[in-house]
CSV table of C-alpha atoms and ligand atoms in Angstrom, one decimal:
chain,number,residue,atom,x,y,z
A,15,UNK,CA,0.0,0.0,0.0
A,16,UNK,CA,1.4,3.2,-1.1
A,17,UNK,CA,1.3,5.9,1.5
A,18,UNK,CA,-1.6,8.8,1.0
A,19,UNK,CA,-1.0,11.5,3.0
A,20,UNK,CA,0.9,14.7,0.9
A,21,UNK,CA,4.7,14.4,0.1
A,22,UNK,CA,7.4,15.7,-1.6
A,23,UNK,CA,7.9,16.0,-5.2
A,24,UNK,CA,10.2,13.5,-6.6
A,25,UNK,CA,13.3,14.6,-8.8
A,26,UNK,CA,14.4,11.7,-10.6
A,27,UNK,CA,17.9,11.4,-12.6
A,28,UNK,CA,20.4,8.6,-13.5
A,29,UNK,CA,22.9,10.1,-11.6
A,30,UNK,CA,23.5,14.0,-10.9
A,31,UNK,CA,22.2,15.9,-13.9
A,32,UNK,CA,18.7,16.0,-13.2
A,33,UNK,CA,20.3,18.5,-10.3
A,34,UNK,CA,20.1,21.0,-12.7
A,35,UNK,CA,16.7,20.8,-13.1
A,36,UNK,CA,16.0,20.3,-9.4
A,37,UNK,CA,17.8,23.7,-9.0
A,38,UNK,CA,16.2,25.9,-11.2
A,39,UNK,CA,12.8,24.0,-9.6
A,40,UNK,CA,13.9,25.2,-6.5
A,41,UNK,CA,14.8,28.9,-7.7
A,42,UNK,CA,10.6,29.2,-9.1
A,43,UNK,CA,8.6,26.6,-6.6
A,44,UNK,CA,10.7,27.3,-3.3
A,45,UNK,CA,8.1,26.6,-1.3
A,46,UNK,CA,7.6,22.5,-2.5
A,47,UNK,CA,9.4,19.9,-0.6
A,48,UNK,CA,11.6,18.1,-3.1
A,49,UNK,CA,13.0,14.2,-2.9
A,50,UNK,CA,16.1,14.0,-5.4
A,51,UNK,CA,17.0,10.4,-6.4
A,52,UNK,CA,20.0,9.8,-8.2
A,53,UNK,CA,20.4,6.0,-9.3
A,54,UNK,CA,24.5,7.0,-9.1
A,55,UNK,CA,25.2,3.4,-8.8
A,56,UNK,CA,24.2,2.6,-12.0
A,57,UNK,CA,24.8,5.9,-14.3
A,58,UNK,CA,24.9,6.6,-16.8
A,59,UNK,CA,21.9,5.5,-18.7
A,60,UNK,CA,22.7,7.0,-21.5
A,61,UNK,CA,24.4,3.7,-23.5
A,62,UNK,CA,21.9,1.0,-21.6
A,63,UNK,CA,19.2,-0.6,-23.8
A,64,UNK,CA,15.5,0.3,-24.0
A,65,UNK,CA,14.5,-2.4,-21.6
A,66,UNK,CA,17.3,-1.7,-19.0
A,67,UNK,CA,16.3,2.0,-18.9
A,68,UNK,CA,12.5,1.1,-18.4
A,69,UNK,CA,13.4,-1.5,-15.4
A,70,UNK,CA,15.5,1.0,-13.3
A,71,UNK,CA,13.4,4.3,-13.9
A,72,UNK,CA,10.4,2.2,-12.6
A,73,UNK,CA,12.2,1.1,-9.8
A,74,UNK,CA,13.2,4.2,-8.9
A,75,UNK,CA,9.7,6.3,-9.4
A,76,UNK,CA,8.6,3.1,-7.1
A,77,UNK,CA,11.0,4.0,-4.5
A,78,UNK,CA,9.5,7.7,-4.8
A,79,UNK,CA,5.9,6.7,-5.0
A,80,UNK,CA,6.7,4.6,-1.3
A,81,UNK,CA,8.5,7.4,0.1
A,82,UNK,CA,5.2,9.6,-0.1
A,83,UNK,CA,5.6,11.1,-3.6
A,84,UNK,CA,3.1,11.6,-5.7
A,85,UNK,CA,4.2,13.5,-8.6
A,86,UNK,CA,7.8,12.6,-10.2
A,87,UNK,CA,9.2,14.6,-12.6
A,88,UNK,CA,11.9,12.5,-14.7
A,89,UNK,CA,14.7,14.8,-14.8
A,90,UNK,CA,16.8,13.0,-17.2
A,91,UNK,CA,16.0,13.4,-21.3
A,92,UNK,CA,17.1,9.1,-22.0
A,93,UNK,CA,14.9,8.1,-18.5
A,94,UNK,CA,12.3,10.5,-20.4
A,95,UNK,CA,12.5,9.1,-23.9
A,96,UNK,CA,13.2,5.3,-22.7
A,97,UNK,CA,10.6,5.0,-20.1
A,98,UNK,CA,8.1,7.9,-19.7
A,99,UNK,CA,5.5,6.4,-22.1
A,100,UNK,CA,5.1,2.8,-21.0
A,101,UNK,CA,5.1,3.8,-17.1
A,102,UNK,CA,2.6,6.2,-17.6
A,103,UNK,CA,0.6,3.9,-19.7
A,104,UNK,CA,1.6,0.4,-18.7
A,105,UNK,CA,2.4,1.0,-15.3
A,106,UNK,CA,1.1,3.7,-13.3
A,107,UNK,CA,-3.0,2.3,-13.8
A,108,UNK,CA,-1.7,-0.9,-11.5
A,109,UNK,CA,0.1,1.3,-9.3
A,110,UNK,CA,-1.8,4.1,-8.3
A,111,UNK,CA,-3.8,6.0,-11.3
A,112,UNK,CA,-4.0,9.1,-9.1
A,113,UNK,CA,-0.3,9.4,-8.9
A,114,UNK,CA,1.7,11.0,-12.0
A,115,UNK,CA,5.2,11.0,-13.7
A,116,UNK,CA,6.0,13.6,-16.1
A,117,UNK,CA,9.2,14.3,-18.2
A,118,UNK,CA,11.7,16.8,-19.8
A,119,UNK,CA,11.0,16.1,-23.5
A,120,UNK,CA,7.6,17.8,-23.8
A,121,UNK,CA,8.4,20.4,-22.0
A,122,UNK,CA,11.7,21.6,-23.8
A,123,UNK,CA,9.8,20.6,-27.1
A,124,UNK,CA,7.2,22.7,-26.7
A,125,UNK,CA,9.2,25.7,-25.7
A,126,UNK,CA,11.1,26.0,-29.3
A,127,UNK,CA,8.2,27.8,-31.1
A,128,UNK,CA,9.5,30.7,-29.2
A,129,UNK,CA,13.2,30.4,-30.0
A,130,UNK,CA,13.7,28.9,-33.5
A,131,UNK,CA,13.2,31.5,-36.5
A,132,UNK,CA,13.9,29.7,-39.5
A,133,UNK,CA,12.8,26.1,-37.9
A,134,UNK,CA,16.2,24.7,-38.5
A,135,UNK,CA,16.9,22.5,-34.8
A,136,UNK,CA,19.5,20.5,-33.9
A,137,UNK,CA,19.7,18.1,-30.5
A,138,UNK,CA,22.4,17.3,-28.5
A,139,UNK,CA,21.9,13.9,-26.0
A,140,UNK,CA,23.1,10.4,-25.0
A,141,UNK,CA,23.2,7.8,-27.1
A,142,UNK,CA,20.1,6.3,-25.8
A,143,UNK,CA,18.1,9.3,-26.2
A,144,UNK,CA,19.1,10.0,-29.6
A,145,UNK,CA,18.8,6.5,-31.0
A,146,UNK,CA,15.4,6.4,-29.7
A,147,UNK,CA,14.4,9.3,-31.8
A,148,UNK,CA,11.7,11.0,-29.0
A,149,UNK,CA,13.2,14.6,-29.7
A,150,UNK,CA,12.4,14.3,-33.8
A,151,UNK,CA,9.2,12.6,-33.2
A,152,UNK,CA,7.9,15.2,-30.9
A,153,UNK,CA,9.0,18.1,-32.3
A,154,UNK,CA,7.5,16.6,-36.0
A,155,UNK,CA,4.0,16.5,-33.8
A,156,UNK,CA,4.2,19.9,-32.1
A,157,UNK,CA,5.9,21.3,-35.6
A,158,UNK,CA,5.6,19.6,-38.7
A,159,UNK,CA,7.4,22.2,-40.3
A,160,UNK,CA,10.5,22.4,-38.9
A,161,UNK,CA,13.8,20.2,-39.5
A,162,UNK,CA,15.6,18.2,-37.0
A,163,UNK,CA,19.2,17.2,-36.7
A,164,UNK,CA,20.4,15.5,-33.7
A,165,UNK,CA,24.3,13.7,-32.6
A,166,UNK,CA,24.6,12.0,-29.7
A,167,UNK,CA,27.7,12.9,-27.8
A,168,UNK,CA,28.6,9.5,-25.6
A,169,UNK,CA,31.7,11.2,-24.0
A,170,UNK,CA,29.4,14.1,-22.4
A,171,UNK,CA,28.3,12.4,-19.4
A,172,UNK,CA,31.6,10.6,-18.6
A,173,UNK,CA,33.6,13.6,-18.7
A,174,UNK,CA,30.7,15.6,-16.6
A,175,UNK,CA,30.4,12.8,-13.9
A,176,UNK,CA,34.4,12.9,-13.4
A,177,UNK,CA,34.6,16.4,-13.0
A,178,UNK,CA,36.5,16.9,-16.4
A,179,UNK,CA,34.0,19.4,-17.8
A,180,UNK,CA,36.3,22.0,-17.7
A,181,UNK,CA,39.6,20.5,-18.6
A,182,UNK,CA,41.2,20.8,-22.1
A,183,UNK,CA,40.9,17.5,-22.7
A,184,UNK,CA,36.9,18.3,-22.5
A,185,UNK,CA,37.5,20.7,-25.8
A,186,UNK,CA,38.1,18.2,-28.2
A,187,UNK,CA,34.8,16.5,-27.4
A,188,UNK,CA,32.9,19.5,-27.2
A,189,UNK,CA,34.0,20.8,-31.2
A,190,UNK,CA,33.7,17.0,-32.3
A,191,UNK,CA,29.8,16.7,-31.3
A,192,UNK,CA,28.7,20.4,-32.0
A,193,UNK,CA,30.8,21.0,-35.6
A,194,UNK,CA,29.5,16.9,-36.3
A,195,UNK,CA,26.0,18.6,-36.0
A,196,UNK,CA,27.1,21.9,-38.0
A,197,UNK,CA,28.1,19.5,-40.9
A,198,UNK,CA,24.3,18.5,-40.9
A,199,UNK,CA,23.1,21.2,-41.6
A,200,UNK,CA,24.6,24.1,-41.0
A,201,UNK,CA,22.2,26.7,-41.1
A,202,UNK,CA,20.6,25.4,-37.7
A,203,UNK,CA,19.8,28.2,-35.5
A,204,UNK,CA,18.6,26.7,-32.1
A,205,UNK,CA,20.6,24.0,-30.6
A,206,UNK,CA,18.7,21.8,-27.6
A,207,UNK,CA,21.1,20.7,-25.1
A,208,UNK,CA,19.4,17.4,-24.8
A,209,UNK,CA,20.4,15.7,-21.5
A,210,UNK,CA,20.5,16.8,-17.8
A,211,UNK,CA,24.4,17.3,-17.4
A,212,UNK,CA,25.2,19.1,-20.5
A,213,UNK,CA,24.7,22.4,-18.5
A,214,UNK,CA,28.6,22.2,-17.1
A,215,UNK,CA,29.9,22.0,-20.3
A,216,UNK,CA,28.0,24.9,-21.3
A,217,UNK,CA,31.2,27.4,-21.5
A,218,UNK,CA,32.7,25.4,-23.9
A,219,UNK,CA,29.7,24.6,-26.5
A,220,UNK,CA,28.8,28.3,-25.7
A,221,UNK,CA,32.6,29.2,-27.0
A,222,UNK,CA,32.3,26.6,-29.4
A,223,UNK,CA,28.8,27.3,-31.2
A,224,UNK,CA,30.2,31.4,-31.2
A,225,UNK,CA,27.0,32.8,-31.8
A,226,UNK,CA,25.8,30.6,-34.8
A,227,UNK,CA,22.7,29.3,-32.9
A,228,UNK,CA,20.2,29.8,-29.7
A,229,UNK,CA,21.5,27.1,-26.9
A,230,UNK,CA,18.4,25.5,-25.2
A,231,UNK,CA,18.9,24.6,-21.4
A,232,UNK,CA,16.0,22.5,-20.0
A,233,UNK,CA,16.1,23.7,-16.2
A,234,UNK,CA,14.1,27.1,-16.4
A,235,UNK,CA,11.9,25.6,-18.8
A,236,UNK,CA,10.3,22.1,-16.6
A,237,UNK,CA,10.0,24.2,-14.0
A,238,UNK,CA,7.7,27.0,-15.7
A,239,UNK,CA,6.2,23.8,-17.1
A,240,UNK,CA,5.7,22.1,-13.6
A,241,UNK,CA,4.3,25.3,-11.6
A,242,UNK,CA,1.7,25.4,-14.8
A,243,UNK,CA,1.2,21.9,-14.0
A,244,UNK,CA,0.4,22.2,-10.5
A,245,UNK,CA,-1.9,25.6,-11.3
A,246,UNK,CA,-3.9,23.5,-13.6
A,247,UNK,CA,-4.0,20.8,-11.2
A,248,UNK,CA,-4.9,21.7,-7.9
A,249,UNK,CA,-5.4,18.3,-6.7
A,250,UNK,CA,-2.1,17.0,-7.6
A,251,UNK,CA,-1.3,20.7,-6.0
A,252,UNK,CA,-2.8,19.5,-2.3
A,253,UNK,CA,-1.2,16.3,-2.3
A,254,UNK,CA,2.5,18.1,-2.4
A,255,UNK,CA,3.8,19.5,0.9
A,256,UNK,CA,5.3,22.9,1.2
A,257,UNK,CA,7.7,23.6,4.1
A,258,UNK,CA,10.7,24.6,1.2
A,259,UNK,CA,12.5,21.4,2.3
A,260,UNK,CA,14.6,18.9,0.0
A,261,UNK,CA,16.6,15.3,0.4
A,262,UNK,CA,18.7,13.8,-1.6
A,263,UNK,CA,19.1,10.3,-2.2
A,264,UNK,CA,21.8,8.0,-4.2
A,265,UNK,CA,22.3,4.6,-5.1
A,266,UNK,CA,26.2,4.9,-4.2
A,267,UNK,CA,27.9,5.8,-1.4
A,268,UNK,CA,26.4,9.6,-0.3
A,269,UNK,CA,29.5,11.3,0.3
A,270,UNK,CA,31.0,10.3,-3.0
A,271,UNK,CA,27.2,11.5,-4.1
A,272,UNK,CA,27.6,15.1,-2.3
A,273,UNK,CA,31.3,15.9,-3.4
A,274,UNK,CA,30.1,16.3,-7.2
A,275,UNK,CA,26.1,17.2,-6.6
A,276,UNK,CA,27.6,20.6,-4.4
A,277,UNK,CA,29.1,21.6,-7.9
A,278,UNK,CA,26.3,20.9,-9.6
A,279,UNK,CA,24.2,22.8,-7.0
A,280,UNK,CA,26.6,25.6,-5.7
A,281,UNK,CA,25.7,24.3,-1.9
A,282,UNK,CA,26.4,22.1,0.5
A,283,UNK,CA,24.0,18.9,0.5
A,284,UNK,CA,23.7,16.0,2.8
A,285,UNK,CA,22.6,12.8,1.0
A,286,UNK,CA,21.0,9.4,2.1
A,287,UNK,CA,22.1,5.8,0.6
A,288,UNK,CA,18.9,4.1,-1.3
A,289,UNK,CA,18.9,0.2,-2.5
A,290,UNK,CA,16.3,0.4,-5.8
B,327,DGL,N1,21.1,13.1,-17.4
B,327,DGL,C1,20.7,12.1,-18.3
B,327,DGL,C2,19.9,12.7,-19.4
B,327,DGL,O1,19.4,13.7,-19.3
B,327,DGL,C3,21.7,11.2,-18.9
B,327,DGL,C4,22.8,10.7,-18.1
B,327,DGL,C5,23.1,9.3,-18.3
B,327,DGL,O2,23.6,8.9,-19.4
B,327,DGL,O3,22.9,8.5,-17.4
B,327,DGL,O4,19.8,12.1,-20.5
């Protein structure tokens, strides 16, 4: 039996970059309580199959669900494109139908009528996110008329989660993925920044892209999207408590967890240890 009284709202990530999402959450909706997971023990996601991807993002909106969540945002674009469908579909009716997991796909997708001018957009993300093919299918329903071009960038994550985003050596990757997507087509001007941890790097692709196109960061927009959420849904609304309070929990050991998540969130963090 899932608990019913209010709780938190659940973050959800592979690892840490759904952080930056929790942040800018935090910055619109202080008053929420937050519950961060971060499956840190078995990140990244990015180069697991399909049916991987599915098993551990609904064991870990499970863990939220028993820990008095019910609302989880999926804070991580291949969690989002791998999984979000068939929990919300397959999953969440057997669980609990009143309960609710949203992504970061929609909301980024929807946002790029306001950006683009000439319609030409190209995605950045894992491989897993890419290969799925989410990004061009929903930006094809929301806008038929524009043009998608997407690269998945496998050494993004790696070099994020080892705290090499700003070493040289982090250059070379960053020109490789973002000129491979220029070669495409190079008259994109609105570039999506496709996965949760791509906001370190964002000095270098900034540097790197030099003005050529609009960089798309997901943070501000889920949260606009979630506090238009909970306005439109004042029921969900109730069922989330509000004393401005968040916890953070990881697969791996928490103080590995906190050492990189306090770069990621500018502030000191205590974390608890979670088995999925
Ligand atoms: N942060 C996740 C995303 O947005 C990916 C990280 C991973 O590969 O686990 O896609």
């Amino acid at each position: 039996m899932l608990p019913s009284s209010p709780g938190a709202i659940g973050v959800f990530d592979s690892g840490y970059g759904g952080l930056t999402i929790l942040r800018e959450m935090r910055k619109l909706l202080p008053e929420y309580d937050y519950m961060y997971l971060g499956d840190n023990a078995r990140a990244p996601y990015g180069t697991r199959s399909f049916d991987v991807v599915y098993q551990f993002t609904l064991e870990a909106v499970k863990s939220l669900f028993e820990r008095g969540c019910h609302l989880v945002v999926l804070a991580c674009n291949t969690a989002s494109a791998k999984a979000l469908r068939s929990i919300q579909q397959k999953d969440l009716p057997g669980l609990d139908s009143s309960r609710r997991v949203l992504g970061v796909v929609i909301p980024t997708v929807e946002a790029l009528g306001g950006i683009t001018k000439n319609g030409n957009i190209g995605v950045l993300g894992t491989p897993g996110t890419i290969s799925s093919g989410t990004y061009d299918i929903e930006i094809a329903k929301f806008f038929p008329q524009y043009r998608t071009v997407s690269v998945a960038c496998p050494m993004w994550v790696p070099l994020v989660e080892n705290k090499e985003f700003d070493s040289p050596g982090a250059d070379y990757f960053v020109e490789k993925y973002v000129e491979e997507l220029f070669a495409q087509e190079p008259d994109i001007d609105t570039i999506v920044l496709g996965c949760t941890h791509y906001p370190l790097l964002i000095d270098k692709i900034s540097r790197q892209v030099a003005g050529r196109a609009a960089i798309v960061t997901q943070g501000e927009l889920v949260a606009v999207s979630l506090k238009d959420y909970l306005h439109r849904h004042p029921e969900m609304d109730a069922k989330c408590t509000k004393n401005g309070t968040c916890t953070y929990l990881t697969t791996e050991n928490p103080v590995k967890f906190t050492e990189l998540a306090e770069i990621f969130l500018d502030a000191p963090i205590a974390a608890n240890h979670v088995t999925l």
